Short mmCIF file of C-alpha atoms in Angstrom, two decimals:
data_model
loop_
_atom_site.label_atom_id
_atom_site.label_comp_id
_atom_site.label_asym_id
_atom_site.label_seq_id
_atom_site.Cartn_x
_atom_site.Cartn_y
_atom_site.Cartn_z
CA MET Y 21 55.30 67.27 59.06
CA GLY Y 22 53.12 65.00 61.20
CA ILE Y 23 50.75 66.60 63.68
CA PHE Y 24 52.69 65.21 66.66
CA ASP Y 25 55.94 66.70 65.45
CA PHE Y 26 54.48 70.10 66.19
CA PHE Y 27 54.24 69.20 69.85
CA THR Y 28 57.41 67.20 70.21
CA LYS Y 29 59.89 69.26 68.22
CA LYS Y 30 60.03 72.43 70.20
CA LYS Y 31 62.52 74.70 68.52
CA LYS Y 32 65.44 75.17 70.90
CA THR Y 33 67.40 78.30 70.15
CA LYS Y 34 70.42 79.74 71.92
CA GLN Y 35 68.28 82.66 73.02
CA ASN Y 36 65.86 80.23 74.67
CA ASP Y 37 68.73 78.51 76.41
CA ASP Y 38 69.94 81.84 77.68
CA ILE Y 39 66.58 82.94 78.98
CA ASN Y 40 65.99 79.56 80.63
CA LEU Y 41 69.36 79.51 82.30
CA ASP Y 42 68.95 83.08 83.54
CA HIS Y 43 65.68 81.98 85.09
CA TYR Y 44 67.23 78.83 86.56
CA MET Y 45 70.04 80.91 88.03
CA LYS Y 46 67.57 83.15 89.82
CA VAL Y 47 65.59 80.24 91.24
CA ALA Y 48 68.82 78.45 92.17
CA SER Y 49 69.95 81.56 94.04
CA ILE Y 50 66.76 81.47 96.14
CA GLN Y 51 67.35 77.80 97.00
CA THR Y 52 70.96 78.60 97.85
CA ILE Y 53 69.87 81.39 100.20
CA ASN Y 54 67.57 78.97 102.00
CA LYS Y 55 70.44 76.56 102.49
CA LEU Y 56 72.74 79.28 103.83
CA GLU Y 57 70.06 80.65 106.15
CA GLU Y 58 69.66 77.16 107.60
CA LEU Y 59 73.44 76.97 108.08
CA PHE Y 60 73.96 80.39 109.66
CA ASN Y 61 70.58 80.90 111.27
CA TYR Y 62 70.48 84.46 109.91
CA PRO Y 63 68.77 86.06 106.92
CA VAL Y 64 71.07 86.03 103.87
CA ASN Y 65 70.83 88.55 101.02
CA PHE Y 66 71.78 87.31 97.59
CA ASN Y 67 71.44 89.83 94.77
CA ASP Y 68 70.26 88.70 91.37
CA PHE Y 69 72.86 87.55 88.96
CA ASN Y 70 74.30 90.00 86.47
CA LYS Y 71 75.92 88.92 83.27
CA ILE Y 72 79.08 90.93 82.98
CA THR Y 73 81.71 91.47 80.31
CA VAL Y 74 84.82 93.40 81.35
CA GLY Y 75 88.33 93.89 80.06
CA VAL Y 76 91.04 92.02 81.95
CA ASN Y 77 92.43 95.27 83.36
CA GLU Y 78 89.01 96.30 84.64
CA LEU Y 79 88.35 93.23 86.76
CA PRO Y 80 90.26 94.48 89.82
CA MET Y 81 88.03 97.57 89.93
CA LEU Y 82 85.06 95.27 90.20
CA ILE Y 83 86.40 93.33 93.16
CA GLY Y 84 88.08 96.04 95.21
CA LYS Y 85 91.37 97.74 96.00
CA GLU Y 86 94.67 96.06 95.15
CA ASP Y 87 95.98 95.85 98.72
CA GLU Y 88 92.76 94.53 100.23
CA LYS Y 89 93.05 91.05 101.62
CA ALA Y 90 90.61 88.41 100.52
CA ILE Y 91 89.81 84.75 100.93
CA CYS Y 92 88.79 82.96 97.78
CA VAL Y 93 87.54 79.44 97.13
CA ILE Y 94 87.40 78.05 93.60
CA ILE Y 95 85.40 75.02 92.55
CA ASN Y 96 85.43 73.77 88.98
CA VAL Y 97 82.21 72.42 87.50
CA ASN Y 98 81.84 70.47 84.32
CA GLN Y 99 79.56 68.41 82.10
CA SER Y 100 76.28 70.13 81.16
CA ILE Y 101 77.65 73.47 82.33
CA SER Y 102 81.35 73.94 82.84
CA GLY Y 103 83.56 76.62 84.30
CA LYS Y 104 84.74 78.03 87.59
CA MET Y 105 82.53 78.93 90.52
CA ILE Y 106 84.21 81.39 92.84
CA PHE Y 107 83.35 82.34 96.39
CA MET Y 108 85.23 85.42 97.57
CA VAL Y 109 85.02 87.28 100.88
CA SER Y 110 87.12 89.92 102.57
CA GLU Y 111 89.37 88.81 105.42
CA GLU Y 112 86.97 90.38 107.94
CA SER Y 113 83.95 88.65 106.42
CA GLY Y 114 85.83 85.34 106.40
CA LYS Y 115 86.54 85.81 110.08
CA SER Y 116 82.87 86.58 110.77
CA ILE Y 117 81.77 83.44 108.91
CA TYR Y 118 84.27 81.41 110.91
CA GLY Y 119 82.91 82.99 114.11
CA LEU Y 120 79.40 81.87 113.21
CA LEU Y 121 80.46 78.26 112.89
CA GLU Y 122 83.41 77.80 115.23
CA GLU Y 123 83.89 78.78 118.85
CA ASP Y 124 87.60 79.49 119.07
CA MET Y 125 88.29 82.69 117.14
CA ASN Y 126 91.98 82.56 118.09
CA LYS Y 127 92.46 79.69 115.68
CA PHE Y 128 91.53 81.70 112.59
CA PHE Y 129 95.08 82.94 111.86
CA ASP Y 130 98.36 81.29 112.71
CA LYS Y 131 101.24 83.28 114.23
CA ASP Y 132 102.23 84.62 110.78
CA GLY Y 133 98.74 85.89 110.02
CA VAL Y 134 97.97 83.07 107.59
CA LEU Y 135 94.72 81.09 107.71
CA THR Y 136 94.96 78.01 109.92
CA GLU Y 137 94.02 74.63 108.46
CA ARG Y 138 90.91 74.72 110.61
CA ALA Y 139 89.88 78.09 109.18
CA GLN Y 140 90.65 76.91 105.65
CA SER Y 141 88.56 73.82 106.17
CA CYS Y 142 85.67 75.85 107.62
CA LEU Y 143 85.59 78.33 104.74
CA GLN Y 144 86.06 75.62 102.13
CA SER Y 145 83.07 73.81 103.62
CA VAL Y 146 80.89 76.94 103.53
CA ALA Y 147 81.91 77.64 99.94
CA SER Y 148 81.21 74.01 99.04
CA ILE Y 149 77.74 74.14 100.58
CA PHE Y 150 77.07 77.42 98.82
CA ILE Y 151 78.26 76.28 95.41
CA SER Y 152 76.96 72.71 95.64
CA SER Y 153 73.45 73.81 96.50
CA PHE Y 154 73.56 76.28 93.62
CA VAL Y 155 74.89 73.67 91.20
CA SER Y 156 72.47 71.01 92.33
CA SER Y 157 69.51 73.36 91.67
CA ILE Y 158 70.78 74.11 88.18
CA SER Y 159 71.39 70.42 87.59
CA ASN Y 160 67.80 69.60 88.61
CA PHE Y 161 66.42 72.24 86.28
CA LEU Y 162 68.51 71.12 83.35
CA GLY Y 163 67.88 67.47 84.15
CA GLU Y 164 71.57 66.89 83.49
CA LYS Y 165 74.56 65.90 85.57
CA ILE Y 166 77.07 68.52 86.72
CA LEU Y 167 80.37 67.35 88.22
CA VAL Y 168 81.99 69.38 90.97
CA SER Y 169 85.72 69.44 91.81
CA ILE Y 170 87.26 69.61 95.25
CA PRO Y 171 87.66 73.22 96.45
CA SER Y 172 90.94 75.17 96.31
CA ILE Y 173 91.38 78.05 98.74
CA SER Y 174 93.59 81.13 98.79
CA HIS Y 175 94.16 83.89 101.33
CA SER Y 176 96.02 86.81 99.81
CA PHE Y 177 95.72 90.27 98.27
CA LYS Y 178 92.78 90.58 95.89
CA TYR Y 179 95.09 91.41 92.99
CA SER Y 180 97.17 88.34 93.76
CA ILE Y 181 94.15 86.08 93.56
CA ILE Y 182 92.86 87.41 90.26
CA ASN Y 183 95.40 85.82 87.95
CA GLU Y 184 94.66 82.33 89.13
CA ILE Y 185 90.95 82.88 88.65
CA VAL Y 186 91.18 84.22 85.14
CA PHE Y 187 94.36 82.95 83.49
CA ASP Y 188 92.67 80.31 81.32
CA LYS Y 189 89.90 82.72 80.28
CA ILE Y 190 92.19 85.40 78.92
CA ILE Y 191 94.60 83.37 76.82
CA ASP Y 192 92.61 84.03 73.66
CA SER Y 193 90.50 86.96 74.72
CA GLU Y 194 90.77 90.55 75.90
CA ASN Y 195 87.51 90.27 77.82
CA LEU Y 196 86.15 88.19 80.63
CA HIS Y 197 82.57 86.98 80.56
CA PHE Y 198 80.97 85.90 83.79
CA TYR Y 199 78.00 85.94 86.10
CA SER Y 200 78.37 87.93 89.28
CA ALA Y 201 76.30 88.23 92.44
CA LYS Y 202 76.82 89.71 95.88
CA PHE Y 203 75.76 88.03 99.09
CA SER Y 204 75.62 89.40 102.60
CA ILE Y 205 74.55 88.70 106.17
CA ASP Y 206 73.71 92.11 107.59
CA GLN Y 207 73.72 91.08 111.27
CA GLU Y 208 77.28 89.78 111.07
CA SER Y 209 78.75 92.29 108.58
CA VAL Y 210 79.48 89.52 106.12
CA GLU Y 211 79.81 90.53 102.47
CA GLY Y 212 81.02 88.45 99.62
CA LEU Y 213 81.11 87.90 95.92
CA PHE Y 214 80.00 84.91 93.92
CA LEU Y 215 81.30 84.59 90.37
CA PHE Y 216 80.64 82.01 87.72
CA MET Y 217 83.05 81.97 84.80
CA PRO Y 218 81.75 79.60 82.15
CA ASP Y 219 84.19 77.66 79.97
CA ASP Y 220 81.97 77.47 76.95
CA PHE Y 221 79.07 79.44 75.68
CA LYS Y 222 76.52 76.72 75.19
CA TYR Y 223 74.08 78.62 77.35
CA PHE Y 224 75.70 81.99 77.53
CA GLU Y 225 75.72 84.98 75.32
CA PHE Y 226 77.10 88.21 76.63
CA ILE Y 227 75.94 91.29 74.85
CA GLU Y 228 76.32 94.08 77.35
CA GLU Y 229 79.65 95.61 78.16
CA ILE Y 230 79.82 97.10 81.63
CA LYS Y 231 82.61 99.50 82.44
CA MET Z 65 105.02 112.34 100.19
CA ILE Z 66 105.51 108.77 99.01
CA GLU Z 67 101.94 108.56 97.74
CA ASN Z 68 102.44 111.59 95.48
CA ASN Z 69 105.24 109.82 93.65
CA LEU Z 70 103.60 106.42 93.54
CA VAL Z 71 102.59 105.11 90.11
CA HIS Z 72 100.36 102.04 90.11
CA VAL Z 73 101.08 99.36 87.57
CA GLY Z 74 97.90 97.42 86.90
CA ILE Z 75 97.35 93.84 85.87
CA ALA Z 76 98.65 93.18 82.34
CA ASP Z 77 100.14 96.66 82.36
CA MET Z 78 103.54 98.36 81.97
CA LYS Z 79 104.84 101.74 83.11
CA ILE Z 80 108.10 103.56 82.44
CA ASP Z 81 109.14 106.61 84.45
CA ASN Z 82 112.01 108.56 86.04
CA SER Z 83 113.16 109.37 89.53
CA PRO Z 84 111.63 110.49 91.93
CA LYS Z 85 108.71 108.26 90.91
CA LYS Z 86 108.09 104.86 92.48
CA LEU Z 87 106.32 102.08 90.61
CA LYS Z 88 104.05 99.76 92.56
CA THR Z 89 102.14 96.57 91.84
CA VAL Z 90 100.61 93.58 93.63
CA LEU Z 91 101.50 90.08 92.46
CA GLY Z 92 100.28 86.54 92.92
CA SER Z 93 101.15 84.06 90.20
CA CYS Z 94 101.82 87.02 87.90
CA VAL Z 95 105.43 88.14 87.55
CA GLY Z 96 106.63 91.72 87.99
CA ILE Z 97 109.62 92.59 85.79
CA CYS Z 98 111.66 95.67 86.69
CA PHE Z 99 114.23 97.22 84.35
CA TYR Z 100 116.53 99.99 85.52
CA GLU Z 101 119.04 102.26 83.87
CA PRO Z 102 121.06 103.85 86.71
CA LYS Z 103 122.65 106.82 84.88
CA GLN Z 104 119.41 108.46 83.82
CA LYS Z 105 117.46 106.86 86.72
CA ILE Z 106 114.84 105.53 84.36
CA GLY Z 107 112.89 102.44 85.33
CA SER Z 108 110.13 100.33 83.94
CA MET Z 109 107.84 97.76 85.50
CA ALA Z 110 105.66 95.22 83.70
CA HIS Z 111 103.02 93.02 85.34
CA ILE Z 112 102.65 89.92 83.19
CA MET Z 113 99.93 87.31 83.71
CA LEU Z 114 100.81 84.49 81.34
CA PRO Z 115 103.94 83.06 79.74
CA LYS Z 116 103.13 83.11 76.04
CA LYS Z 117 101.04 85.17 73.68
CA HIS Z 118 98.31 83.73 71.49
CA ASN Z 119 97.47 85.32 68.18
CA VAL Z 120 94.26 87.22 68.74
CA VAL Z 121 95.06 89.11 71.90
CA LYS Z 122 96.12 92.75 71.48
CA ASN Z 123 97.49 93.55 74.93
CA ASN Z 124 101.19 92.71 74.76
CA TYR Z 125 101.79 93.44 78.44
CA LYS Z 126 99.74 90.41 79.44
CA PHE Z 127 102.42 87.95 78.30
CA ALA Z 128 106.08 87.45 79.19
CA ASP Z 129 107.20 86.81 75.63
CA THR Z 130 105.71 90.07 74.32
CA ALA Z 131 105.94 92.41 77.33
CA ILE Z 132 109.75 92.22 77.59
CA PRO Z 133 110.39 93.22 73.94
CA GLU Z 134 107.90 96.09 74.42
CA MET Z 135 109.80 97.27 77.48
CA ILE Z 136 113.08 97.14 75.57
CA LYS Z 137 111.50 99.14 72.75
CA TYR Z 138 110.63 101.97 75.17
CA PHE Z 139 114.18 102.09 76.50
CA LYS Z 140 115.54 102.18 72.96
CA LYS Z 141 113.31 105.19 72.27
CA LYS Z 142 115.12 106.90 75.14
CA SER Z 143 118.45 105.93 73.54
CA ILE Z 144 119.23 103.31 76.19
CA ARG Z 145 120.88 100.14 74.92
CA ILE Z 146 119.91 96.64 76.06
CA ASP Z 147 123.35 96.06 77.57
CA GLU Z 148 122.78 99.02 79.90
CA LEU Z 149 119.72 97.39 81.45
CA GLN Z 150 119.46 95.32 84.61
CA ALA Z 151 116.45 93.25 85.58
CA LYS Z 152 114.84 92.30 88.86
CA ILE Z 153 111.94 89.84 88.93
CA PHE Z 154 109.31 89.10 91.56
CA GLY Z 155 106.13 87.05 91.98
CA GLY Z 156 105.17 83.77 90.34
CA ALA Z 157 103.71 82.32 93.54
CA GLN Z 158 101.21 79.52 93.79
CA ILE Z 159 98.77 81.13 96.16
CA PHE Z 160 96.00 78.56 96.23
CA PHE Z 161 96.48 76.05 99.04
CA SER Z 162 96.03 72.85 97.12
CA ASN Z 163 96.74 69.16 97.00
CA SER Z 164 97.59 66.87 94.13
CA ASN Z 165 94.00 66.96 92.84
CA SER Z 166 93.93 70.73 92.67
CA VAL Z 167 92.00 72.46 89.92
CA ILE Z 168 94.60 75.24 89.82
CA PRO Z 169 97.76 74.56 87.81
CA ASP Z 170 101.08 76.13 88.78
CA ILE Z 171 100.88 79.07 86.40
CA GLY Z 172 103.35 81.04 88.54
CA ASN Z 173 106.20 78.68 87.82
CA MET Z 174 105.45 78.73 84.10
CA ASN Z 175 105.58 82.54 84.18
CA ILE Z 176 108.94 82.56 85.99
CA GLU Z 177 110.50 80.11 83.56
CA MET Z 178 109.35 82.09 80.54
CA VAL Z 179 110.56 85.42 81.97
CA ARG Z 180 114.00 83.91 82.63
CA LYS Z 181 114.12 82.46 79.13
CA ILE Z 182 113.20 85.74 77.43
CA LEU Z 183 115.66 87.78 79.52
CA LYS Z 184 118.39 85.29 78.69
CA LYS Z 185 117.55 85.63 75.01
CA TYR Z 186 118.09 89.41 75.21
CA LYS Z 187 121.15 88.95 77.48
CA ILE Z 188 119.65 91.12 80.22
CA PRO Z 189 121.08 90.02 83.60
CA ILE Z 190 118.74 89.29 86.50
CA ILE Z 191 120.53 90.98 89.39
CA SER Z 192 117.92 90.16 92.07
CA GLU Z 193 114.81 88.10 92.34
CA GLU Z 194 112.23 86.84 94.81
CA VAL Z 195 110.03 84.37 93.02
CA GLY Z 196 107.87 81.29 93.67
CA GLY Z 197 106.55 80.24 97.06
CA THR Z 198 102.97 80.43 98.18
CA LYS Z 199 102.50 84.07 99.13
CA GLY Z 200 101.33 87.12 97.22
CA ARG Z 201 103.70 90.10 97.09
CA THR Z 202 103.54 93.87 96.89
CA ILE Z 203 106.53 95.46 95.18
CA ILE Z 204 107.55 99.11 95.18
CA PHE Z 205 110.30 100.04 92.71
CA ASP Z 206 112.13 103.24 93.70
CA LEU Z 207 113.50 104.93 90.59
CA GLU Z 208 115.86 107.09 92.63
CA ASP Z 209 118.21 104.16 93.31
CA GLY Z 210 116.62 101.20 91.45
CA LYS Z 211 115.88 99.36 94.70
CA VAL Z 212 112.75 97.28 95.03
CA LEU Z 213 110.89 96.84 98.32
CA CYS Z 214 109.18 93.44 98.27
CA LYS Z 215 106.54 92.79 100.94
CA GLN Z 216 105.22 89.26 101.24
CA PHE Z 217 101.59 88.73 102.17
CA ALA Z 218 101.44 88.16 105.94
CA GLY Z 219 105.21 87.87 105.99
CA SER Z 220 108.56 89.53 105.68
CA GLU Z 221 109.66 92.53 103.66
CA LYS Z 222 113.03 92.90 102.02
CA ILE Z 223 114.81 95.41 99.81
CA TYR Z 224 116.45 94.13 96.60
#
């Protein structure tokens, strides 16, 4: 082995990848907070990421009661990391976010209690800013491209939303593996959940089972 | 009073019970399958997530093609024949507002089609259904009379 090989061939193990990505995730979350604080003009709390493995039946317990109403935005990412990034807030928190950015609160729901197109667009934009700033930080750290899909939004019961988040992750598995973090804006009673469900395990190894 | 008799059917789950119990679940693109035998007032509800089982997964209630045979098996244990059963199906909505470039496929429709196919295979008639659309649903299956209350998210409610 030549002397320069020692310096150039740094052994890259899966464990290293994991540790690095965990670190990148934390730094990316700080950059994402900064972006959101600029947008809302309020302090934003964003808890550190947890790697979580749960059984399919246990996921609802993690995200709340079955009848609770939620608004969920999904954005697919692919290339150097791939999977689903999910932004989920309660109906009340969605309304508060809308109130921070739009003036006319009466246009949040239509006459049937469904999100108006304006409200959908507003929340999709916030989720896109949130997820894009997170993804762009990770992409900078990795020095690799990450492609981002257009957002899809749903307003329904939490249980109703779950299947469309997880269906492709549970075809061959009893368990779901994902990153989870909570975010909040205390002054406006906004609370939400950010989930990242990776498609492959290039950078991810889940060893802890949380019940 | 109602709450005392209410049995929650979880995601990828199945319950079988008698009157005066009521079985409840919340559906999006998942499909809720209700079987009822009116003489003994026994009913069963399954909450399936996907159309077809793949080899490695143990939970049979997750898939339409394995949950229905499991339900039938439980009725057989109670000496109830397939031809005594009636089915009602609900759910299978596409709840993400999306356009043609959506990242979310129409899994609800695939679930509905598979449930219909499997029920046809076992010659179990579907006597009522409320499937498809874009709204989530809560269903409450009353085992006293086999009726199902279906409440749409931010919408109407109807008894089947």
